[in-house]
PDB file of C-alpha atoms in Angstrom:
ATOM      1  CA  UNK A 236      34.744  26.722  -7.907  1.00 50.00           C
ATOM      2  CA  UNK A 237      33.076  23.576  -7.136  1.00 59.00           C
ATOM      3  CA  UNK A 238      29.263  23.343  -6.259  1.00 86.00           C
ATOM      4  CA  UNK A 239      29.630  21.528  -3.157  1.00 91.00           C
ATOM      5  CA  UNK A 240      31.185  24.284  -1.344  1.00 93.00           C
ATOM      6  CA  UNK A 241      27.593  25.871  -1.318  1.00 93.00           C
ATOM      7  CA  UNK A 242      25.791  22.540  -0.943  1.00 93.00           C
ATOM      8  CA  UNK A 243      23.494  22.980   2.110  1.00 94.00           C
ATOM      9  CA  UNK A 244      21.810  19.372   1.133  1.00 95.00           C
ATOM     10  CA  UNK A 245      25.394  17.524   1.837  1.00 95.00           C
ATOM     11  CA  UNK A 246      26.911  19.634   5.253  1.00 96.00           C
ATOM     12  CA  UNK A 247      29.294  16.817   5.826  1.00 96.00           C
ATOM     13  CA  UNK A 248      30.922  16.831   2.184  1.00 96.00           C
ATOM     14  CA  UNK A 249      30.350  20.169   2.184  1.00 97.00           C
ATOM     15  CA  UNK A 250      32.645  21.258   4.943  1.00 97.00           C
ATOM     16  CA  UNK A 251      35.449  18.659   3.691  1.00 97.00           C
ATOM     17  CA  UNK A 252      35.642  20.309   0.898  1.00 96.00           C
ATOM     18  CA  UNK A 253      35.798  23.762   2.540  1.00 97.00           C
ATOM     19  CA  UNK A 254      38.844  22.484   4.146  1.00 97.00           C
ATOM     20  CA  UNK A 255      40.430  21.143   1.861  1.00 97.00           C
ATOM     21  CA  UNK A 256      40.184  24.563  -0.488  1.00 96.00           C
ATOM     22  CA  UNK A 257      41.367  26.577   2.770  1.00 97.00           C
ATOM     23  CA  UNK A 258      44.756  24.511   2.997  1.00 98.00           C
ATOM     24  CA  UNK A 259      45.357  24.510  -0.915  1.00 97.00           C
ATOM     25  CA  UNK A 260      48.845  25.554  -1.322  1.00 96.00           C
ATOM     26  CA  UNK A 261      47.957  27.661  -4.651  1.00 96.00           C
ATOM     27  CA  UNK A 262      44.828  29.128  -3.888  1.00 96.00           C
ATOM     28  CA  UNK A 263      44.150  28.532   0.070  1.00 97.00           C
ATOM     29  CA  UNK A 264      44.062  30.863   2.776  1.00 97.00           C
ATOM     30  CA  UNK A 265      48.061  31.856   3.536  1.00 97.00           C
ATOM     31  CA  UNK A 266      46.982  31.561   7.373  1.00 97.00           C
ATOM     32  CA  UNK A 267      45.526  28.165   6.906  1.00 98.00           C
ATOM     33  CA  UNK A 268      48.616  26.888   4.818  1.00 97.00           C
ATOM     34  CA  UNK A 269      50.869  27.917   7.188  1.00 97.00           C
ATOM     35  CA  UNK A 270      48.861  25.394  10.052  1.00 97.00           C
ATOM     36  CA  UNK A 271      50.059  22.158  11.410  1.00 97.00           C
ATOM     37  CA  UNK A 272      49.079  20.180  14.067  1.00 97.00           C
ATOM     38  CA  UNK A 273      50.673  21.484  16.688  1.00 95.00           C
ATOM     39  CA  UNK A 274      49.579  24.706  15.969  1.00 96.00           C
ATOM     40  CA  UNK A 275      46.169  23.916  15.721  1.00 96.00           C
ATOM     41  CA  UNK A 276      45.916  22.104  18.647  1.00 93.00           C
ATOM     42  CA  UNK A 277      45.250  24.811  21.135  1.00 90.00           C
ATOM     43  CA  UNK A 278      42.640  25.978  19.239  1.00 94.00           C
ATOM     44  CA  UNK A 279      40.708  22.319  19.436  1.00 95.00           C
ATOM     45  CA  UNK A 280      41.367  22.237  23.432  1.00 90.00           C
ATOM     46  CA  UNK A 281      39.779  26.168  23.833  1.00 91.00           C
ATOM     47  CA  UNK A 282      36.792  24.774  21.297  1.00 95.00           C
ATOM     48  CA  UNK A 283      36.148  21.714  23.199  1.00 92.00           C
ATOM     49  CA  UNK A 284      36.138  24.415  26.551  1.00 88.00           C
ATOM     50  CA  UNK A 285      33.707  26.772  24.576  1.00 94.00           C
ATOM     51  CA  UNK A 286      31.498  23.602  24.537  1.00 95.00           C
ATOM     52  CA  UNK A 287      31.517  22.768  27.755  1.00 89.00           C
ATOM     53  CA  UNK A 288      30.624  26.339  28.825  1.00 88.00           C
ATOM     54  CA  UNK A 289      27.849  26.783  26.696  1.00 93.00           C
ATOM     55  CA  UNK A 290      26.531  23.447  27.739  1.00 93.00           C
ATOM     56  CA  UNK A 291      26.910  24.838  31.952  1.00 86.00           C
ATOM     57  CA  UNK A 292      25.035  28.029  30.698  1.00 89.00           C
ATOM     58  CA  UNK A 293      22.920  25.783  29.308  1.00 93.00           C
ATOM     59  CA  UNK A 294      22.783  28.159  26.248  1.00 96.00           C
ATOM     60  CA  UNK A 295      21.620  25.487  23.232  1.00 97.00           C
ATOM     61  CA  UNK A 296      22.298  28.047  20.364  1.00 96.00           C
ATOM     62  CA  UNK A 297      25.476  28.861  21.544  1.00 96.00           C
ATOM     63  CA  UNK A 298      26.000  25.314  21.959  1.00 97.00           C
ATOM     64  CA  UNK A 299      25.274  24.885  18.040  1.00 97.00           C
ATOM     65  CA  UNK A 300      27.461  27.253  17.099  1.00 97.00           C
ATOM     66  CA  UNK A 301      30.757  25.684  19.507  1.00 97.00           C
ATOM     67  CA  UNK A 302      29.756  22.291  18.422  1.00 98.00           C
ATOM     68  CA  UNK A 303      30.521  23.634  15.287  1.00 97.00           C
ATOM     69  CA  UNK A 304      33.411  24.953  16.000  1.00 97.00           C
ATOM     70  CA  UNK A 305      34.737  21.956  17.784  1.00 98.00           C
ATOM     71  CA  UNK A 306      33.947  19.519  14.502  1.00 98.00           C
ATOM     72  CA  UNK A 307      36.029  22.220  12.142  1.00 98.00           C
ATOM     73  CA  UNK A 308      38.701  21.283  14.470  1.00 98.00           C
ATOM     74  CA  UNK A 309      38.568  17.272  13.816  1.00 98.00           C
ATOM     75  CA  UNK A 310      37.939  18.293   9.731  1.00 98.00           C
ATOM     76  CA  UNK A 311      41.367  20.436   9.968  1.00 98.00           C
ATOM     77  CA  UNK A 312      43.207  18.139  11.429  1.00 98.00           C
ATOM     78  CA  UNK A 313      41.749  15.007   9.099  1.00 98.00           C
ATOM     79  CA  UNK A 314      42.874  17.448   6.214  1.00 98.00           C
ATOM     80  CA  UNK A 315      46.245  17.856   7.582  1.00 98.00           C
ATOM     81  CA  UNK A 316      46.655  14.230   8.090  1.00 98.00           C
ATOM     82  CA  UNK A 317      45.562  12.981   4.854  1.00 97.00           C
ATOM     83  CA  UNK A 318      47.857  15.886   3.014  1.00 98.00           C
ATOM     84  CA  UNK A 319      50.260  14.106   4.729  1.00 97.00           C
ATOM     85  CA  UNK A 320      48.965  10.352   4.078  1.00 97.00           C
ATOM     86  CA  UNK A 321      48.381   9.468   7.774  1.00 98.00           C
ATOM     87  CA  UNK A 322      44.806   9.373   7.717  1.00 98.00           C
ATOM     88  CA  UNK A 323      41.426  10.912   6.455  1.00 97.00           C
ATOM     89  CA  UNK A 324      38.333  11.507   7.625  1.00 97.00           C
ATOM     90  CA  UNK A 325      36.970   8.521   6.435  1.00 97.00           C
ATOM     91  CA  UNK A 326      39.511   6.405   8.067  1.00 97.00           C
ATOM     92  CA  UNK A 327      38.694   8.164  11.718  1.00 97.00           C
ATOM     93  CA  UNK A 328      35.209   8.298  10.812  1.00 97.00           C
ATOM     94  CA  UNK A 329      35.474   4.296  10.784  1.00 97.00           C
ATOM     95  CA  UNK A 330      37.957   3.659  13.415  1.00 96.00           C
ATOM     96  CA  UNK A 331      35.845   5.620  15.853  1.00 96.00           C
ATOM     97  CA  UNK A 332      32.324   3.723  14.197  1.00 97.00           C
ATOM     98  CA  UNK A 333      34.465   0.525  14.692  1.00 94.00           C
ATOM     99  CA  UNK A 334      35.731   0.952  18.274  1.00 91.00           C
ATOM    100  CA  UNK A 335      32.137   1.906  19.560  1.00 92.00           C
ATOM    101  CA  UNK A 336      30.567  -1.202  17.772  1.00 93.00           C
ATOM    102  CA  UNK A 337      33.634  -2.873  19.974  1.00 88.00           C
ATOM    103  CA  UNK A 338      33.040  -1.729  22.835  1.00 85.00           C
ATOM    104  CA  UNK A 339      29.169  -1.822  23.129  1.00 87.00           C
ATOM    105  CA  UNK A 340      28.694  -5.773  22.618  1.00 88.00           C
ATOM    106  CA  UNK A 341      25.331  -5.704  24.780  1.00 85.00           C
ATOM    107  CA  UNK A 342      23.702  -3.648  21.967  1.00 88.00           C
ATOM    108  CA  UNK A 343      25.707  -4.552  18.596  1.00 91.00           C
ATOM    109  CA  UNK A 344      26.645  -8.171  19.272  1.00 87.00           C
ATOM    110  CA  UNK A 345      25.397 -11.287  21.163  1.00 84.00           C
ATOM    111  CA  UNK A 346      25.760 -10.293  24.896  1.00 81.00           C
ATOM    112  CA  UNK A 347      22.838  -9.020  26.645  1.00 81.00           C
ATOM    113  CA  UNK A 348      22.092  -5.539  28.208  1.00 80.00           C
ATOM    114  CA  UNK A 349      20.864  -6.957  31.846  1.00 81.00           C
ATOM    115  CA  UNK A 350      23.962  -5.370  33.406  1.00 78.00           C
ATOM    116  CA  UNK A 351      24.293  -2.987  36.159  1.00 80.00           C
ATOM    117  CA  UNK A 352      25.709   0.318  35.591  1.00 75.00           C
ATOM    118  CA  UNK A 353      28.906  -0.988  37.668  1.00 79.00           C
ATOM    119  CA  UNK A 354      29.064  -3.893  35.204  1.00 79.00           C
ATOM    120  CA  UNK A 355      28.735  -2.357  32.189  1.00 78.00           C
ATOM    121  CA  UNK A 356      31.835   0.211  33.446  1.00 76.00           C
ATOM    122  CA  UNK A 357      33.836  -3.016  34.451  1.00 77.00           C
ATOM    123  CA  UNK A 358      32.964  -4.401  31.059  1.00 78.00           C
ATOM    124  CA  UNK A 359      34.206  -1.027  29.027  1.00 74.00           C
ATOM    125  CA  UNK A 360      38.053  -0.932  30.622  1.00 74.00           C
ATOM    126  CA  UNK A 361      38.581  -4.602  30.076  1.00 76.00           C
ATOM    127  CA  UNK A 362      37.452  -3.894  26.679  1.00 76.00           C
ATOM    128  CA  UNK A 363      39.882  -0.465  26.766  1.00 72.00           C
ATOM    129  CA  UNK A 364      42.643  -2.315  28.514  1.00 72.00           C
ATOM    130  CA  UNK A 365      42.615  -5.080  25.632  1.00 73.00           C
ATOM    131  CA  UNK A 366      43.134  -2.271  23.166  1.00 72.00           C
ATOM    132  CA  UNK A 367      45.719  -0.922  24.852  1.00 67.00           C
ATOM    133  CA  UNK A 368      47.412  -4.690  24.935  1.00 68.00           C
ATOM    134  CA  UNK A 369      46.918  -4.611  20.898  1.00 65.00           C
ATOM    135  CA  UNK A 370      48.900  -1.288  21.054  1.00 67.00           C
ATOM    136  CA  UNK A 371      51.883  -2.702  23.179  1.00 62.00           C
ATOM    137  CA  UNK A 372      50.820  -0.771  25.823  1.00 61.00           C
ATOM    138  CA  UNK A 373      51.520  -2.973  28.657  1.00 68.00           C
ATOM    139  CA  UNK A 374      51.561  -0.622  31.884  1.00 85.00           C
ATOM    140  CA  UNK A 375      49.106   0.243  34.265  1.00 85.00           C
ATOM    141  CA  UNK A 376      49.132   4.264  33.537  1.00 89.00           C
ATOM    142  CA  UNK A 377      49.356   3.713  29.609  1.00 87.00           C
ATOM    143  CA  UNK A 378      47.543   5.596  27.251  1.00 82.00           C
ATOM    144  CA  UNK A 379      46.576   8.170  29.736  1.00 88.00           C
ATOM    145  CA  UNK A 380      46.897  11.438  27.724  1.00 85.00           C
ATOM    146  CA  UNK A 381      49.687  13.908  28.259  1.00 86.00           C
ATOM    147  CA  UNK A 382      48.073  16.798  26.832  1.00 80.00           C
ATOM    148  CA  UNK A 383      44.702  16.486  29.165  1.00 83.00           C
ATOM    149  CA  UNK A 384      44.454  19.048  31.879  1.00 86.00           C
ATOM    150  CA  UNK A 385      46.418  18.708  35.058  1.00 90.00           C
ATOM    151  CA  UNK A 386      43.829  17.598  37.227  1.00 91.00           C
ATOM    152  CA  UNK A 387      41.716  15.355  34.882  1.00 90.00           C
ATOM    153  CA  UNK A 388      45.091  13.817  34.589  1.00 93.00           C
ATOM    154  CA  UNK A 389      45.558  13.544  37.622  1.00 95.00           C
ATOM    155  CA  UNK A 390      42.454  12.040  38.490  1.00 94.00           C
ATOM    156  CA  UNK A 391      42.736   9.131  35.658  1.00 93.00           C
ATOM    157  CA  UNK A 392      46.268   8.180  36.608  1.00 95.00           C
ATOM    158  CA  UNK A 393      44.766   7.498  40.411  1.00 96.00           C
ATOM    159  CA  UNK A 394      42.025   5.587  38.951  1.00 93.00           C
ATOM    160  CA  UNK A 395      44.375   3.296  36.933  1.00 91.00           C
ATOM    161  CA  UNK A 396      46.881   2.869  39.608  1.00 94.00           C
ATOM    162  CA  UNK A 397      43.656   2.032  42.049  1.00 93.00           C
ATOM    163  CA  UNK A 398      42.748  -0.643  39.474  1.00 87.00           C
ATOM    164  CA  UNK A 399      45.643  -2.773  40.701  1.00 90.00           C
ATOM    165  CA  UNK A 400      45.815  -2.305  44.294  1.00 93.00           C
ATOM    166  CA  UNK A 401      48.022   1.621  44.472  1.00 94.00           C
ATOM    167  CA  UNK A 402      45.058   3.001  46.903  1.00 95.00           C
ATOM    168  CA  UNK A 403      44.348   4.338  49.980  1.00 94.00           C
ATOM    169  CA  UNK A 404      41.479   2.237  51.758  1.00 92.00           C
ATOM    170  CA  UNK A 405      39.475   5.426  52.872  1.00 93.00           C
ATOM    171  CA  UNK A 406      39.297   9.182  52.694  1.00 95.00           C
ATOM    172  CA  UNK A 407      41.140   9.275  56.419  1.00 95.00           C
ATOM    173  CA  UNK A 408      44.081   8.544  55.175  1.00 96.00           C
ATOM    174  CA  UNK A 409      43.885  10.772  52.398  1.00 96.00           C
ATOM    175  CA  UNK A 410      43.157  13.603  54.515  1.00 96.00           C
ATOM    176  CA  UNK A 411      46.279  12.840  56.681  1.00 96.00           C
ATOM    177  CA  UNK A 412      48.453  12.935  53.483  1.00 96.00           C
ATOM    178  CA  UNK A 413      46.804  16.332  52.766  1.00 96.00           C
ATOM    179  CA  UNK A 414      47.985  17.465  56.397  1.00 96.00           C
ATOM    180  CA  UNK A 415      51.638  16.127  55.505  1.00 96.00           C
ATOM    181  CA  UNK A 416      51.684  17.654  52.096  1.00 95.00           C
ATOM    182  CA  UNK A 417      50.146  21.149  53.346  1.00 95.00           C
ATOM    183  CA  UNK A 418      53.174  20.882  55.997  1.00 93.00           C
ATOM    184  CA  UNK A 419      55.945  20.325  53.416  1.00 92.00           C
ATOM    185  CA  UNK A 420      54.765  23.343  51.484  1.00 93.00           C
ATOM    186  CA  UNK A 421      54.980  25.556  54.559  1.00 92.00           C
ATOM    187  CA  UNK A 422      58.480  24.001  55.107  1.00 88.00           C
ATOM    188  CA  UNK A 423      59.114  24.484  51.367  1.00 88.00           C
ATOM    189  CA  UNK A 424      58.494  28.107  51.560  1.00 90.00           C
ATOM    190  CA  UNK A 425      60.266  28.922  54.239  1.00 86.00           C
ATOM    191  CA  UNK A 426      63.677  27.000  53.624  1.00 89.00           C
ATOM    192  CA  UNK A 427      63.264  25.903  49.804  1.00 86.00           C
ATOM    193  CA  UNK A 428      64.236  26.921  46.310  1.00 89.00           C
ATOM    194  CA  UNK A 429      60.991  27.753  44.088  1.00 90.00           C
ATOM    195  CA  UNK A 430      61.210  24.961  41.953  1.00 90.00           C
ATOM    196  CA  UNK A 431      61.108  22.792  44.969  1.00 90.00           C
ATOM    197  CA  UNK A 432      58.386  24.797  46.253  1.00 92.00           C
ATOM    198  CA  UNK A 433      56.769  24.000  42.653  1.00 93.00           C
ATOM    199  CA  UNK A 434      57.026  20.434  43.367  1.00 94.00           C
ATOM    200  CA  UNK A 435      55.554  20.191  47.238  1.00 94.00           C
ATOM    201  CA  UNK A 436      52.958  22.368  45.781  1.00 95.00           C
ATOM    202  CA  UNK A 437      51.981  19.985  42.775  1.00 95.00           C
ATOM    203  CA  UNK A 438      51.964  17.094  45.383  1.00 96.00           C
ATOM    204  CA  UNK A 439      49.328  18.930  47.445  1.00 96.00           C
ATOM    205  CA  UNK A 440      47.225  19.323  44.197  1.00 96.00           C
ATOM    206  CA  UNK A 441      47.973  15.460  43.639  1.00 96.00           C
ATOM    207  CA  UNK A 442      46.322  14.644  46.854  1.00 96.00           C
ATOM    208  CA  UNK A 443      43.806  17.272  46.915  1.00 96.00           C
ATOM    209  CA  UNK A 444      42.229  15.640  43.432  1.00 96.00           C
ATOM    210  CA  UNK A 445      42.685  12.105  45.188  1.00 96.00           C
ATOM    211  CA  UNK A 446      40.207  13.316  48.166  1.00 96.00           C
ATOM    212  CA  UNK A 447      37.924  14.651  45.192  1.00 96.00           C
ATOM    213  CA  UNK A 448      37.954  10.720  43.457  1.00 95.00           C
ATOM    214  CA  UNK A 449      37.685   8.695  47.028  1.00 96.00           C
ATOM    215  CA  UNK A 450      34.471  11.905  47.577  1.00 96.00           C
ATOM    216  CA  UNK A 451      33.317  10.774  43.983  1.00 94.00           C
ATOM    217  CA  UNK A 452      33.475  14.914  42.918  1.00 95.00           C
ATOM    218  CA  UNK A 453      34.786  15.682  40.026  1.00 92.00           C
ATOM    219  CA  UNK A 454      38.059  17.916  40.666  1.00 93.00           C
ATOM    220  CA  UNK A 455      37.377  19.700  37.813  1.00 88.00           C
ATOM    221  CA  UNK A 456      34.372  21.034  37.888  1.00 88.00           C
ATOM    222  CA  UNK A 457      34.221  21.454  41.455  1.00 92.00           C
ATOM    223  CA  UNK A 458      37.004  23.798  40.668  1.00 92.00           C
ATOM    224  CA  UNK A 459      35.361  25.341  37.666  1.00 88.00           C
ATOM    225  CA  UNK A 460      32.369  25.838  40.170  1.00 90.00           C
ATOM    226  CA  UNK A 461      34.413  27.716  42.642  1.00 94.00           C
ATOM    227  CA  UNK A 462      35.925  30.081  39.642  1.00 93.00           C
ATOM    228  CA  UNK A 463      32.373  31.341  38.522  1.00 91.00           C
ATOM    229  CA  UNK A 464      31.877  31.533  42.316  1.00 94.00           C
ATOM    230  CA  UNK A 465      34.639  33.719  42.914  1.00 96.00           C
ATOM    231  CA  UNK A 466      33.445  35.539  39.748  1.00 96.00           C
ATOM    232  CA  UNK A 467      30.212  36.220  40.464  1.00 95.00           C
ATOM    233  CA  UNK A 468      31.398  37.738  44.453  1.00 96.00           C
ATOM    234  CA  UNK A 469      34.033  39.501  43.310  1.00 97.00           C
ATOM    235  CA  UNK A 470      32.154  41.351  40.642  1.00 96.00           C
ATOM    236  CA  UNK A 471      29.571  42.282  42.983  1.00 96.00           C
ATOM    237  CA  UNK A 472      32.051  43.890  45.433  1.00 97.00           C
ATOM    238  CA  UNK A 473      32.961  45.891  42.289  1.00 97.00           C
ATOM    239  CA  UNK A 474      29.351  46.955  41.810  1.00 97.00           C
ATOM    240  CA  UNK A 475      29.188  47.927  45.638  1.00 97.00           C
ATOM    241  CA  UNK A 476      32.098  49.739  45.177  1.00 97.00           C
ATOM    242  CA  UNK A 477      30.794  51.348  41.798  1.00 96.00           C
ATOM    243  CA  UNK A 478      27.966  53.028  43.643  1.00 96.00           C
ATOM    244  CA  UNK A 479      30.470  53.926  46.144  1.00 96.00           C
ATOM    245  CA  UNK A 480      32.274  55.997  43.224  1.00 95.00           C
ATOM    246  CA  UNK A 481      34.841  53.786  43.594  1.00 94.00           C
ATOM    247  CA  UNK A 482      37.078  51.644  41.734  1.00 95.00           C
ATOM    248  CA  UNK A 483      38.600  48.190  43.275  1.00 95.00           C
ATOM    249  CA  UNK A 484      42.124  49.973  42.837  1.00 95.00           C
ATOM    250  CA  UNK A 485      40.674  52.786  45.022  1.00 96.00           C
ATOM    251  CA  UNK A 486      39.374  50.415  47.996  1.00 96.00           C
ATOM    252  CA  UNK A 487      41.510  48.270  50.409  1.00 96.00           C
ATOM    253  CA  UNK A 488      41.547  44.612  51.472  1.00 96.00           C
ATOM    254  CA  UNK A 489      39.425  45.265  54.423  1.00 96.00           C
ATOM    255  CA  UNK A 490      36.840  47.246  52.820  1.00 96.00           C
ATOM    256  CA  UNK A 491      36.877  44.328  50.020  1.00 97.00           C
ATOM    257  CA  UNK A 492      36.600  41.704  52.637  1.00 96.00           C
ATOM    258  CA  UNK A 493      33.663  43.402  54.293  1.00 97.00           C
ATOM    259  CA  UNK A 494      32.289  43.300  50.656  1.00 96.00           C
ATOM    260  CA  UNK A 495      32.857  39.998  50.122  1.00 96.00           C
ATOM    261  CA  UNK A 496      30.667  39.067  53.453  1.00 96.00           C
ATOM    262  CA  UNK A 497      28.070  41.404  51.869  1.00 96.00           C
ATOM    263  CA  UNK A 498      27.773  39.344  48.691  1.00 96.00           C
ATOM    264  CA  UNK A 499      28.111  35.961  50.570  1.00 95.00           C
ATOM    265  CA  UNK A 500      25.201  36.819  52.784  1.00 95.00           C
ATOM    266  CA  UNK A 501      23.416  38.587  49.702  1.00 94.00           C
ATOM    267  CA  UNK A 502      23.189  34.957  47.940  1.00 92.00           C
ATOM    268  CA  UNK A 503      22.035  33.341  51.453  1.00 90.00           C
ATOM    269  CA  UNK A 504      19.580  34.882  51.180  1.00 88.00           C
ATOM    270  CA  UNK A 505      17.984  34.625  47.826  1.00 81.00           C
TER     271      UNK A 505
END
């Protein structure tokens, strides 16, 4: 067994070579032999969520531990790839050192860093859209990841199609596409199969995460702030109802409702 696996002075190395013993077909783990990438990759999108909680409960040794986490991810999949000569670590390691030092010319080449924030973001996509020109990707909405979630998606698609023109002016007549949409989905339900319904539904969602861009919130977390909202009220009408000797199964909407006012007025007021 080699002495780097228990190498504390070398953690990079270290965990490489971890890897690389795990996915050895004669004496890996059977479970991490069996792995590909598409297999793995739900695991590196839940990681990359477990980071992003820990950083919104602000919780910095949790944090260490999901950051972690989240880098075994990029090691397996490096491993992967270079078992199957596409890559290695070193080669992403560089191409990622290489496209920063491209991209940041006011701080690793000649051009200087009096720029506005606004400039500096203009800068960065003609930088990004020139990379996506060296990868034959010629239209406006290339390169905008499949796999990211629905409404980030969402979001970046609206922001490249705004790039060349595809926009609503202002937030009015966003809100009166909201009022058409919201419209169609009552017609939808009424008169509609439910895969149409699925579809007037998803255009809603569309326009609801344009009003969050033209509003400059993120759609995202505004929705991931209204989750732990709903979490936090709902498990305090369970609570209520827990001194009650009750159960939410045992209560009805009304009761619930009432509770829900309760817990509303309860944070009011703190």
């Amino acid at each position: 067994m080699s002495d780097l696996i228990y190498d504390t002075s070398r953690p990079m190395e270290r965990l490489i070579e971890i890897m690389a013993r795990l996915r050895d077909p004669n004496t890996g783990c059977p479970w991490d032999i069996e792995q590909d990438f598409a297999s793995i990759a739900p695991y590196t999108i839940e990681e990359a969520y477990e980071v992003a909680d820990a950083i919104e409960r602000a919780d910095w040794p949790e944090l260490e531990g999901e950051l972690g986490d989240l880098l075994l991810q990029t090691v397996y999949h490096t491993q992967m790839g270079s078992e199957a000569g596409h890559f290695t670590f070193a080669s992403v390691a560089n191409g990622v050192s290489d496209k920063m030092i491209a991209r940041h010319p006011h701080v690793f080449g000649d051009e200087t860093r009096d720029k506005s924030a606004e400039q500096q973001t203009a800068d960065w996509e003609k930088i990004k859209a020139s990379e996506r020109a060296g990868k034959a990707q010629s239209g406006t909405l290339d390169g905008v990841a499949i796999g990211l979630p629905a409404l980030l998606r969402a979001v970046k698609l609206q922001k490249r199609a705004a790039r060349v023109g595809f926009d609503w002016p202002s937030t009015d007549q966003v809100l009166d596409k909201i009022v058409e949409e919201a419209g169609e989905v009552v017609e939808a339900r009424d008169t509609l199969s439910q895969a149409e319904l699925g579809e007037e539904i998803g255009d809603l969602l569309f326009v609801m995460a344009n009003l969050a861009r033209h509003l400059k919130v993120d759609p995202e977390e505004a929705l991931r702030a209204a989750n732990h909202k709903f979490t936090r009220r709902f498990e305090r009408i369970e609570a209520i109802l827990a001194e009650r000797g009750k159960e939410p199964a045992q209560s009805d909407l009304a009761e619930m409702d009432a509770l829900w006012d309760q817990a509303k007025r309860e944070e009011k007021q703190r």
